[in-house]
Coordinates of C-alpha atoms and ligand atoms in Angstrom, one line a residue:
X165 CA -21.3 11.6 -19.4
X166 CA -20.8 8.7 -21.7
X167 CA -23.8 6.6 -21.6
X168 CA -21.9 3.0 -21.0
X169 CA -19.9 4.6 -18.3
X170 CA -22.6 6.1 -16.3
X171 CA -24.3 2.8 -16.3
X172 CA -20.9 1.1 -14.9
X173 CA -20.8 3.3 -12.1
X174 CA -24.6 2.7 -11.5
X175 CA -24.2 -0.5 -11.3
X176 CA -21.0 -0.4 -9.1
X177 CA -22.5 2.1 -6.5
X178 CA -25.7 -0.1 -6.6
X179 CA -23.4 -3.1 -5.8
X180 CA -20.5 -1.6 -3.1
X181 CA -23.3 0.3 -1.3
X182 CA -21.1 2.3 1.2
X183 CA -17.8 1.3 0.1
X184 CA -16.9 5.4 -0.3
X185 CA -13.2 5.1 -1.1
X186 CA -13.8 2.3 -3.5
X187 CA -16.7 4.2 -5.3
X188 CA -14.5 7.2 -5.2
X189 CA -11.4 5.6 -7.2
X190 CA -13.6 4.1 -9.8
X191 CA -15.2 7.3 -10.5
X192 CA -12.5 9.2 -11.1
X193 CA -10.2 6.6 -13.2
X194 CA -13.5 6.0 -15.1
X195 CA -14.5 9.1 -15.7
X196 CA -11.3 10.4 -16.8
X197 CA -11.9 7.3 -19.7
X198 CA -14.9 9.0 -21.1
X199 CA -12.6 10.1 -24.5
X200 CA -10.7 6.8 -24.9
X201 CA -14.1 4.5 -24.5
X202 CA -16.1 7.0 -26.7
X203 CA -13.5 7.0 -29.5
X204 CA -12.7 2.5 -28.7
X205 CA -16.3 0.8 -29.0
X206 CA -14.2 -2.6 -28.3
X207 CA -14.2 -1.8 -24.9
X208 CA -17.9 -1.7 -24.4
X209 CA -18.5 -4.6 -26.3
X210 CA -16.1 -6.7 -24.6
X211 CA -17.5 -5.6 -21.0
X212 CA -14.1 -4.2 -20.5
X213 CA -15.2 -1.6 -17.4
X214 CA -17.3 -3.8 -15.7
X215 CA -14.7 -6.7 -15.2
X216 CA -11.4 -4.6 -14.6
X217 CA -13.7 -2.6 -12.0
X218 CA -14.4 -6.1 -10.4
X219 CA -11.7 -8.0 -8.3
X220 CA -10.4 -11.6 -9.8
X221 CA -11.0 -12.8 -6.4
X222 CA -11.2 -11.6 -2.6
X223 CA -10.1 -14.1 0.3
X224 CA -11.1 -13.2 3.7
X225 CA -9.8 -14.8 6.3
X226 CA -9.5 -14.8 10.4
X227 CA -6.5 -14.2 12.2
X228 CA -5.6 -15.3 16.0
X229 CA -3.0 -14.7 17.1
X230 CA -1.9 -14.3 21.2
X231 CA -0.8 -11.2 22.8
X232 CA 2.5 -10.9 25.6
X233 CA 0.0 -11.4 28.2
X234 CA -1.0 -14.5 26.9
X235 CA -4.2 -13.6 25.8
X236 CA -5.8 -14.5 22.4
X237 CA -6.7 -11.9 20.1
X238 CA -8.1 -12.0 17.0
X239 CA -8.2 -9.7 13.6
X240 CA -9.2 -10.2 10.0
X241 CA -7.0 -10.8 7.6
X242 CA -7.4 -9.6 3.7
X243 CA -6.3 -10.5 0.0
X244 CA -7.9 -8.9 -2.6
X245 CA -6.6 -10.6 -6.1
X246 CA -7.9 -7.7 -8.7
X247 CA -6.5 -8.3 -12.1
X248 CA -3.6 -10.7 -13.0
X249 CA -3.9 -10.0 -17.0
X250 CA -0.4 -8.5 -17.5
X251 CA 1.3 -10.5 -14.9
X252 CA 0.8 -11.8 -11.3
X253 CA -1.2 -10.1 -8.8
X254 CA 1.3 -7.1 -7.4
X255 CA 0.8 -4.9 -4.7
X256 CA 1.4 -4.0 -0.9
X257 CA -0.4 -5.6 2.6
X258 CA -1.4 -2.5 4.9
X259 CA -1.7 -3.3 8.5
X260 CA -4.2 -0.2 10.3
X261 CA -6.9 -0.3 12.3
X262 CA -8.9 1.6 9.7
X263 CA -8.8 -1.4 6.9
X264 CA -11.5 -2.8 5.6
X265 CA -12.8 -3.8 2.3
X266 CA -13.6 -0.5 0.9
X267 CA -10.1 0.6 1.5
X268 CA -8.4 -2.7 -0.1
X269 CA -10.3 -2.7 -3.2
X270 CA -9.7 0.7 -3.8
X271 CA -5.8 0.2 -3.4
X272 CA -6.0 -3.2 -5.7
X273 CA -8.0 -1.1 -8.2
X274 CA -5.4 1.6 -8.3
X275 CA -2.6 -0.7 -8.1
X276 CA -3.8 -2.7 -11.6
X277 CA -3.1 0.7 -13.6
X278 CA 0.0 2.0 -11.5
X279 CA 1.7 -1.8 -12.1
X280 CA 1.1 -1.4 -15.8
X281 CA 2.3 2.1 -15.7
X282 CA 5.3 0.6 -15.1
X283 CA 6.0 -1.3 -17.6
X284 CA 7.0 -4.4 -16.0
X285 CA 4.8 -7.7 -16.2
X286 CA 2.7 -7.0 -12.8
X287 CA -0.9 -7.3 -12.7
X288 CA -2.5 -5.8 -9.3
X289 CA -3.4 -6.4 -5.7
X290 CA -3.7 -5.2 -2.2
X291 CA -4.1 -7.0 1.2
X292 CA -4.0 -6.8 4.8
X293 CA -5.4 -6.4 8.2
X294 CA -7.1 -4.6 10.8
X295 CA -4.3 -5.8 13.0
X296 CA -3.1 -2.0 14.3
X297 CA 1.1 -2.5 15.1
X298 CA 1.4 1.0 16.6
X299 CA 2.2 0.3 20.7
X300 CA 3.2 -3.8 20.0
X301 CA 5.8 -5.2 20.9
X302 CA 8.5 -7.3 18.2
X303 CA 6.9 -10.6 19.7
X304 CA 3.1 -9.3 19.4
X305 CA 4.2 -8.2 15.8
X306 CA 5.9 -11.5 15.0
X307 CA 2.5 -13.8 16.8
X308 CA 0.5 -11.8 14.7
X309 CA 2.9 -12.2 11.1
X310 CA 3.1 -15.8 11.7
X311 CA -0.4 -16.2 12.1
X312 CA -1.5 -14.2 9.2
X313 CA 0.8 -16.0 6.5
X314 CA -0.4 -19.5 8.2
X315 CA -3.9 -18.4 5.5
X316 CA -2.3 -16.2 3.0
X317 CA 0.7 -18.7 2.1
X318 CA -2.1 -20.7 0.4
X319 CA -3.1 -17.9 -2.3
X320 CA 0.3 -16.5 -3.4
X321 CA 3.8 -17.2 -4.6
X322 CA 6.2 -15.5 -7.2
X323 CA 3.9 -16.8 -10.8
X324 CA 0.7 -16.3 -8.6
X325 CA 0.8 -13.1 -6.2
X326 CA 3.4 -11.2 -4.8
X327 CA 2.5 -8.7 -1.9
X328 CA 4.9 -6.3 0.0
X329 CA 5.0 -3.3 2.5
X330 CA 2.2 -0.3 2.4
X331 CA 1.3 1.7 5.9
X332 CA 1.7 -0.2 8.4
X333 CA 4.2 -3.4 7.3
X334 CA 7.7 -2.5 6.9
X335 CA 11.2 -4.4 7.0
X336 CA 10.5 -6.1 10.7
X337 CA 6.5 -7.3 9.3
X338 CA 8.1 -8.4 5.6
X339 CA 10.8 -10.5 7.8
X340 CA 8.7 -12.2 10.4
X341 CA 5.9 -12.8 7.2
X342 CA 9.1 -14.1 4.9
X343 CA 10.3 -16.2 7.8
X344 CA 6.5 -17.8 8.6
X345 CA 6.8 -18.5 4.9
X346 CA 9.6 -20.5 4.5
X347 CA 9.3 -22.4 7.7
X348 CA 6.4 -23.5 6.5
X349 CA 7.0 -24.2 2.8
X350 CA 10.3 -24.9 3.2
X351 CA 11.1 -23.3 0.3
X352 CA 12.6 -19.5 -0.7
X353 CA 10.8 -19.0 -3.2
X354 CA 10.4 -15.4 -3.8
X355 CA 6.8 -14.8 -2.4
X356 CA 7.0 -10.9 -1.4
X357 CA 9.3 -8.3 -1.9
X358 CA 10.9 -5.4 0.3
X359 CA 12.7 -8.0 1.7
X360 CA 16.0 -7.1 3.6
X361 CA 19.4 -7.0 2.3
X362 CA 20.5 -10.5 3.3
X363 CA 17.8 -12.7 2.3
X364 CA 17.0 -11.4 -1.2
X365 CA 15.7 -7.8 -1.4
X366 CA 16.9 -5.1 -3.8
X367 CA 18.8 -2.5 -2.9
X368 CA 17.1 1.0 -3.3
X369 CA 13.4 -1.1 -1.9
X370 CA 12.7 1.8 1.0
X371 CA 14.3 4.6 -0.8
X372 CA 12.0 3.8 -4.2
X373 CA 8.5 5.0 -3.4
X374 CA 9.6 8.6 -2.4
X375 CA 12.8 8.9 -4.8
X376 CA 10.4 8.4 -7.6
X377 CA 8.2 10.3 -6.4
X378 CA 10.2 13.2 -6.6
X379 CA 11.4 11.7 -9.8
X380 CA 8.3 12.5 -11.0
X381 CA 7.8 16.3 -9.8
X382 CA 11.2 17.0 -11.5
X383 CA 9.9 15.9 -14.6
X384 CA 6.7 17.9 -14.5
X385 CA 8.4 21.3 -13.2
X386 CA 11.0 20.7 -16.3
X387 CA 8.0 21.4 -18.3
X388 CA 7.4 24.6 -16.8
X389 CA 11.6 25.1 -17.0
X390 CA 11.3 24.7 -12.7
X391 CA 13.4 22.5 -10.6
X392 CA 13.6 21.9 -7.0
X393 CA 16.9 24.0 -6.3
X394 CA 15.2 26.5 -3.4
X395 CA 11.9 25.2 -3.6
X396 CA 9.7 25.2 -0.7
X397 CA 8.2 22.2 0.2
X398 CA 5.4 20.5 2.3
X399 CA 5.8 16.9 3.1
X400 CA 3.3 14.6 4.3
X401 CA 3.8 11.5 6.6
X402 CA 6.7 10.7 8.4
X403 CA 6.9 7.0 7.3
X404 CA 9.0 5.1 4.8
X405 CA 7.1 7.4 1.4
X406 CA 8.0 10.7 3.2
X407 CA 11.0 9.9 4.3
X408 CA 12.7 9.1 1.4
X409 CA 10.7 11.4 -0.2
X410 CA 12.1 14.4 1.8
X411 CA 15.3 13.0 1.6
X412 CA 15.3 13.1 -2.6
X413 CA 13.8 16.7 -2.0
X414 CA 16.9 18.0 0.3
X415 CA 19.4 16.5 -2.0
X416 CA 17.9 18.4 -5.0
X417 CA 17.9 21.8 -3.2
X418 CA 14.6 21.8 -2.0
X419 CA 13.4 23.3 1.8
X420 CA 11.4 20.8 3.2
X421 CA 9.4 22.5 6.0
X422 CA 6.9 20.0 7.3
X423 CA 6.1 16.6 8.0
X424 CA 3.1 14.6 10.0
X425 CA 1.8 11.4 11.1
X426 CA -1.1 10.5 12.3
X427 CA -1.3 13.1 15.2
X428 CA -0.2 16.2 13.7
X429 CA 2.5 18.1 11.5
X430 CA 5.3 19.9 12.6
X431 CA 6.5 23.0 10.7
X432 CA 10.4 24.0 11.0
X433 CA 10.9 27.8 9.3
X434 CA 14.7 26.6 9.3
X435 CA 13.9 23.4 6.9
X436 CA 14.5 20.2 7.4
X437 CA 17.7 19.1 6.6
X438 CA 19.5 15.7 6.0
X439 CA 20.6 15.4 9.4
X440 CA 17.1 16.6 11.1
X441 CA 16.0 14.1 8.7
X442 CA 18.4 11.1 10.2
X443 CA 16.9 12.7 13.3
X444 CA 13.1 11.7 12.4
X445 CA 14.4 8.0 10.9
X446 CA 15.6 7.0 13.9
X447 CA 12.7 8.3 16.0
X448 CA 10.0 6.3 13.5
X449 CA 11.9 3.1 12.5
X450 CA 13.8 2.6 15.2
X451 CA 12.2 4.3 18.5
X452 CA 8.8 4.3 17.0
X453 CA 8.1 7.4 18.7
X454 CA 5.8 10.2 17.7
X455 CA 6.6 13.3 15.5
X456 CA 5.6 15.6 18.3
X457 CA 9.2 15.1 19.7
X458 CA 10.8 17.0 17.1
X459 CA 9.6 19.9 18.2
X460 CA 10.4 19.4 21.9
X461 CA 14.3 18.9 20.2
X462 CA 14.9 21.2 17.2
X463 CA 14.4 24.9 18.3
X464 CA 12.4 27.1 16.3
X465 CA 10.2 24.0 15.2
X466 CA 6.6 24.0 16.1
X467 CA 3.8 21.1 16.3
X468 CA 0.6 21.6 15.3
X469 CA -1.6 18.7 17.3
X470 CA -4.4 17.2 14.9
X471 CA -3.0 19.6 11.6
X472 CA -2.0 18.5 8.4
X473 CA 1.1 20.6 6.8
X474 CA -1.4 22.1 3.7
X475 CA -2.1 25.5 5.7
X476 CA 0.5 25.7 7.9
X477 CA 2.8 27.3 5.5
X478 CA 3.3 28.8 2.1
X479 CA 4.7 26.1 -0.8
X480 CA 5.6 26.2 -3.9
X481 CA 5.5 22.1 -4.3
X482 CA 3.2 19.8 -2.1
X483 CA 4.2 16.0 -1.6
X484 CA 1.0 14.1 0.3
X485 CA 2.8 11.0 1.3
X486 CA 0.7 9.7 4.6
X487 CA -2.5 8.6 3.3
X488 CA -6.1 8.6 1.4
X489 CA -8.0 11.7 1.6
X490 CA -5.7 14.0 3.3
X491 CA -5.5 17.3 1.5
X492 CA -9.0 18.4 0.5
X493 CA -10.7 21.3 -1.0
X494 CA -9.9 23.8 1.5
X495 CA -6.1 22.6 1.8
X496 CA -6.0 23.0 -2.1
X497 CA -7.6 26.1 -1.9
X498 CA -5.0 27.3 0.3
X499 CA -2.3 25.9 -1.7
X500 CA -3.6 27.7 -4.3
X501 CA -3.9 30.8 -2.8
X502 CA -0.1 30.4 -1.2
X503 CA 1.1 30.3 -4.9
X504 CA 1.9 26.1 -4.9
X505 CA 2.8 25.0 -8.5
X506 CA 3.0 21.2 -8.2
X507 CA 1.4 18.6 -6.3
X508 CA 2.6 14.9 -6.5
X509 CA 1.1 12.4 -4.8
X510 CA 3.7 10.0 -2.6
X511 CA 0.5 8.2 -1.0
X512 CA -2.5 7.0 -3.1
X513 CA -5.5 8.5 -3.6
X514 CA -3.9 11.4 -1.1
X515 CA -6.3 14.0 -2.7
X516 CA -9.8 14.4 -3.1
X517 CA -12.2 14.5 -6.1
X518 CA -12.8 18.3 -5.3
X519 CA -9.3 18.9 -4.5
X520 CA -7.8 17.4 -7.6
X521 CA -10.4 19.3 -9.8
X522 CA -9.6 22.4 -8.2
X523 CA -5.9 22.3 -8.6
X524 CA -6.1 21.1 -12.3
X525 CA -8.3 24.0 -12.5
X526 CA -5.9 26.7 -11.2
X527 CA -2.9 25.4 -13.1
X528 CA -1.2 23.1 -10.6
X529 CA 1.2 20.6 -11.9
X530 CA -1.1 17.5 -10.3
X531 CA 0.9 14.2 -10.5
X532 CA -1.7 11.7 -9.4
X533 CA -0.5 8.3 -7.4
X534 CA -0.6 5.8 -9.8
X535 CA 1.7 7.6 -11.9
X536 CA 3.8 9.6 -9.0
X537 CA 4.3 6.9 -6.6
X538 CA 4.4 3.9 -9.3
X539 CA 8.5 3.9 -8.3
X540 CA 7.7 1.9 -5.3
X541 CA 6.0 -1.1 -7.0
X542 CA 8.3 -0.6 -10.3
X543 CA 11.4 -1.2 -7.8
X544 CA 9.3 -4.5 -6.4
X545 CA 9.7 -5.2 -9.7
X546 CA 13.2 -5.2 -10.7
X547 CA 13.6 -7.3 -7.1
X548 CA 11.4 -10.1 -8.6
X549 CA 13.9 -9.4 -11.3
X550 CA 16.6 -9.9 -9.3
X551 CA 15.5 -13.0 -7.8
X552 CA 14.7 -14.4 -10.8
X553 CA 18.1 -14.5 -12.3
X554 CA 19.8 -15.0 -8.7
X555 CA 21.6 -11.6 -9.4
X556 CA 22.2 -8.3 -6.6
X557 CA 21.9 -5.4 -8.8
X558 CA 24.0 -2.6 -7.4
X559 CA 22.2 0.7 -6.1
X560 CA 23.2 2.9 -9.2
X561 CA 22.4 0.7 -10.9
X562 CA 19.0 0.2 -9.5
X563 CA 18.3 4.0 -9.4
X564 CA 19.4 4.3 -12.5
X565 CA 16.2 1.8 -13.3
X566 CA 13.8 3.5 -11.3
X567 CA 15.0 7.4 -12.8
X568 CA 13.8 6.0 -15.8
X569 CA 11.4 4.0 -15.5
X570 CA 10.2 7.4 -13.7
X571 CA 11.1 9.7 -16.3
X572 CA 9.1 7.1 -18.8
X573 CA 6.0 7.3 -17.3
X574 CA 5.7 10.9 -17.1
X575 CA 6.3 11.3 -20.8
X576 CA 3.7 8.1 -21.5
X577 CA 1.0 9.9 -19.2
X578 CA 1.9 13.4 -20.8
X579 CA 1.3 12.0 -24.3
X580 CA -1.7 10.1 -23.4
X581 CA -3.2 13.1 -22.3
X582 CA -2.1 15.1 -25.0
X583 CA -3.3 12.5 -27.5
X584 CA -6.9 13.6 -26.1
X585 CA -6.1 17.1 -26.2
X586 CA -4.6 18.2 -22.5
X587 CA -1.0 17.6 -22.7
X588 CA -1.2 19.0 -18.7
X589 CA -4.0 16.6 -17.6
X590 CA -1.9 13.9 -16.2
X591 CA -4.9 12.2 -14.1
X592 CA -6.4 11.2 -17.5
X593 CA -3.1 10.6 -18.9
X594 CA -2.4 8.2 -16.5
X595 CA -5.5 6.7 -16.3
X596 CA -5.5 6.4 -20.3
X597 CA -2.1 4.6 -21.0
X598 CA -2.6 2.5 -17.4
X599 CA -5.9 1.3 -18.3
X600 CA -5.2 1.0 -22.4
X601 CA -2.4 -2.1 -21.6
X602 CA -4.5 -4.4 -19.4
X603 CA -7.8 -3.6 -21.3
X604 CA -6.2 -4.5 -24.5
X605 CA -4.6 -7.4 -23.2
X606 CA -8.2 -8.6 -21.6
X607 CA -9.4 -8.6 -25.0
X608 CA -6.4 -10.4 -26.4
X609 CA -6.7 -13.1 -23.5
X610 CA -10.5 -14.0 -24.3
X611 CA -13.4 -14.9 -21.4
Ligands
NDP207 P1 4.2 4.0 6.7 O1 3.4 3.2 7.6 O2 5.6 3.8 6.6 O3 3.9 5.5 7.0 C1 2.6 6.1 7.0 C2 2.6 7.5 7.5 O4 1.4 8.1 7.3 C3 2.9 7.6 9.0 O5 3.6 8.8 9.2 C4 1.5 7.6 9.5 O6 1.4 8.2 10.8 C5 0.8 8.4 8.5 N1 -0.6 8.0 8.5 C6 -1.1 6.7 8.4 N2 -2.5 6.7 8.5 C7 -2.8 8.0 8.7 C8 -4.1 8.7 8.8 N3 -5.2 8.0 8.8 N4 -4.0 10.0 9.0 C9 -2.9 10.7 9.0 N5 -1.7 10.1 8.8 C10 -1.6 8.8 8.7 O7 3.5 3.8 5.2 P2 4.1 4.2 3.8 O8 5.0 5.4 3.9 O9 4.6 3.0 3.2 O10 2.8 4.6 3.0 C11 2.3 5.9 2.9 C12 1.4 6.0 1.7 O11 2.1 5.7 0.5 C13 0.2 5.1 1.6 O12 -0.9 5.8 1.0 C14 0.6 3.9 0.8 O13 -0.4 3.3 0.2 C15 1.5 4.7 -0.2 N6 2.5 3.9 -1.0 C16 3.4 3.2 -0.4 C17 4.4 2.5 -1.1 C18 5.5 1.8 -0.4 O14 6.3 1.3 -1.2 N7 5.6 1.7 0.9 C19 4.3 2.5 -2.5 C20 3.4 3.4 -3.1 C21 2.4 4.1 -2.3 P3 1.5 7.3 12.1 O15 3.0 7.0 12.3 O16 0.9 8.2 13.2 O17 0.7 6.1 11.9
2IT208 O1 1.0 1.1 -3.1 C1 2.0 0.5 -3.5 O2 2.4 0.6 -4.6 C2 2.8 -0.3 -2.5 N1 2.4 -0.3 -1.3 C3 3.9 -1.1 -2.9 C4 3.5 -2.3 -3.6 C5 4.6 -3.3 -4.0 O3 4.3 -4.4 -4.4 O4 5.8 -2.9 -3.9

């Protein structure tokens, strides 16, 4: 390996001892660099890799808040600030028990490529809380909101840092956040996006993350003359990525046959379709009820308790869109071995290292994240747009956007990679023409 980028990721495992999902998404963007810092001594010289591997700024803070009973509780809140060289700080707050520091600079890190994969003027960050919304009520949720922007309002705003959903913080947690906000400021100015409708979100918002995501995978099968007409396909997640997701996928002509959440996946031989789908909507969003049921309703459906949809079923395209680190090596191996010919990632970092390698190695179509989910953020982006100018863009028009802002950055990651010599490889690409923006534009911007 490159000698300056084996002494980078010395360094940072030396200094985020334990921080394993962290340490896991700076190896792989960094290795994947080894061609483009080898043939750019600039980078090295200007400490490039050890100060866009670094976070601007983290502020931690605590967050009381008081349950229906009347009982105090009390969580941490989180604002990672990682780059802002290309434009302000960008990227989702994820409420889960599992977040901690580890998890958040990994997203930020991730998110500083993905934003300027977009081509918009984002730089990156991630946030959140430990706070777990699953079994709260609207008034818990709303305590808890209020409580958390009483810190954060401090740190952002639209020139300075603009956070939104991820797992966790959806349209009711981006209104009761918005309203703390402008009860407090009293101002509107346009401090987070996925807002609603009425009060200055873009249309398209929810649909953006999984629409481009299966933007994406068209783009890659076209390469290989493939499209989604009769495709079998495994979906991750039953949240806002996967639905919309799936959605895309039916319209296109694909059989979805599975989705999960956090408990298990359910498989339906008869595919889901549009109306199955509308099913599963109002069951998350609106009953915020478990995927189990849909088993118990549709016949012929069957719930696998604790499974994820990877070896359920034969595929030809797999769409992870629940989380980090849910299809491993086995579940590629399987994929593998079931004949799947294209992978795109709705979550981030849904993959393992092994798992990535292995499908690259076998020929998969891999469209990692940051390139394959980058529809979500880039749609953030034309809302900050939008609220800019004071405008409501329509939602052709919007998708119309996001297609090609889609379509573009699949043909900037293919020729990034094939610059280096593996047109296919569009980890590297990715990573390359991500990285190559904000690294050049740290150098233009001076210490
Ligand atoms: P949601 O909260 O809407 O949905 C998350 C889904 O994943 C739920 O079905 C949830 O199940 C499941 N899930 C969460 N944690 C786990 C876990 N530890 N193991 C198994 N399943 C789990 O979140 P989103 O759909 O917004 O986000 C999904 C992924 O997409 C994340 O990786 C996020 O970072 C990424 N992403 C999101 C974007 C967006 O615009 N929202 C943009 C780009 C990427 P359960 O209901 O049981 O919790
Ligand atoms: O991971 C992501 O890109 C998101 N959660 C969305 C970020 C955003 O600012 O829209």
């Amino acid at each position: 390996m490159n000698e300056y980028i084996s002494s980078v990721l010395e360094m940072q495992h030396r200094r985020n001892a334990g921080q394993t999902e962290f340490l896991q998404s700076v190896t792989e963007v960094l290795c994947s660099l080894e061609k483009l810092i080898a043939a750019n001594p600039k980078y090295k010289k200007n400490k490039i890799l050890e100060r866009i591997s670094m976070p601007d700024r983290i502020i931690i803070f605590q967050v009381p808040w008081s349950d229906d009973k009347g009982e105090i509780q009390v969580n941490t809140g989180y604002r990672v600030q990682f780059n802002n060289a290309i434009g302000p700080y960008k990227g989702g707050l994820r409420f889960h028990p599992s977040v901690n520091l580890s998890i958040l600079k990994f997203l930020g890190f991730e998110q500083v490529f993905m934003n300027s994969l977009t081509t918009l003027p984002m730089g990156g960050g991630k946030g959140g809380s430990d706070f777990d919304p699953k079994g709260r009520t609207d008034t818990e949720v709303m305590s808890f909101c209020r409580s958390f922007m009483r810190e954060l309002h401090h740190y952002i705003g639209p020139d300075i840092d603009v956070p939104a959903g991820d797992i966790g913080v959806g349209g009711r947690e981006i209104g009761y956040l918005y309203g703390s906000f402008q009860r407090m400021t009293h101002t509107n100015a346009a401090v987070l996006t996925g807002k609603g409708l009425n009060w200055g979100g873009s249309r398209i918002r929810p649909e953006a993350t999984g629409y481009g995501n299966v933007y994406f995978a068209e783009e890659m099968l076209k390469t290989r003359n493939r499209t989604f007409e009769g495709m079998r396909v495994l979906v991750s997640g039953a949240g806002n990525v996967a639905q919309y997701a799936a959605a895309k996928a039916i319209q296109l002509g694909g059989l979805v046959l599975t989705m999960s959440d956090s408990s298990g996946a359910i498989y339906d031989p008869n595919g889901i379709d549009a109306e199955k789908l509308h099913w599963i909507q109002e069951l998350k969003n609106v009953r915020r009820g478990r995927l189990r049921e849909y088993a118990e309703h549709f016949t012929g459906a069957k719930y696998f308790e604790g499974a994820r949809p990877w070896q359920l079923t034969p595929c030809d395209i797999a769409l992870p869109c629940a989380t980090q680190n849910e299809l491993d090596l086995e579940d590629a191996k399987a994929l593998v071995k079931n004949g799947c010919l294209c992978v795109s990632e709705g979550a981030n970092m849904p993959t393992n290292l092994e798992a990535t390698e292995y499908l690259q190695a076998n020929n998969v179509l891999f469209g990692p994240g940051k390139a394959a989910n980058a529809g979500g953020v880039a749609t953030s982006g034309l809302e900050m747009s939008q609220n800019a100018i004071r405008m409501n863009w329509t939602s052709e028009e919007v998708n119309e956007r996001l297609r090609s802002i889609m379509v573009n950055i699949h043909a900037t990651a293919r020729s990034a990679a094939a610059e280096f010599g593996e047109p296919d490889n569009y980890v590297m690409g990715a990573n390359v023409a991500g990285f190559r923006k904000v690294a050049d534009s740290m150098i233009d911007l001076g210490i």
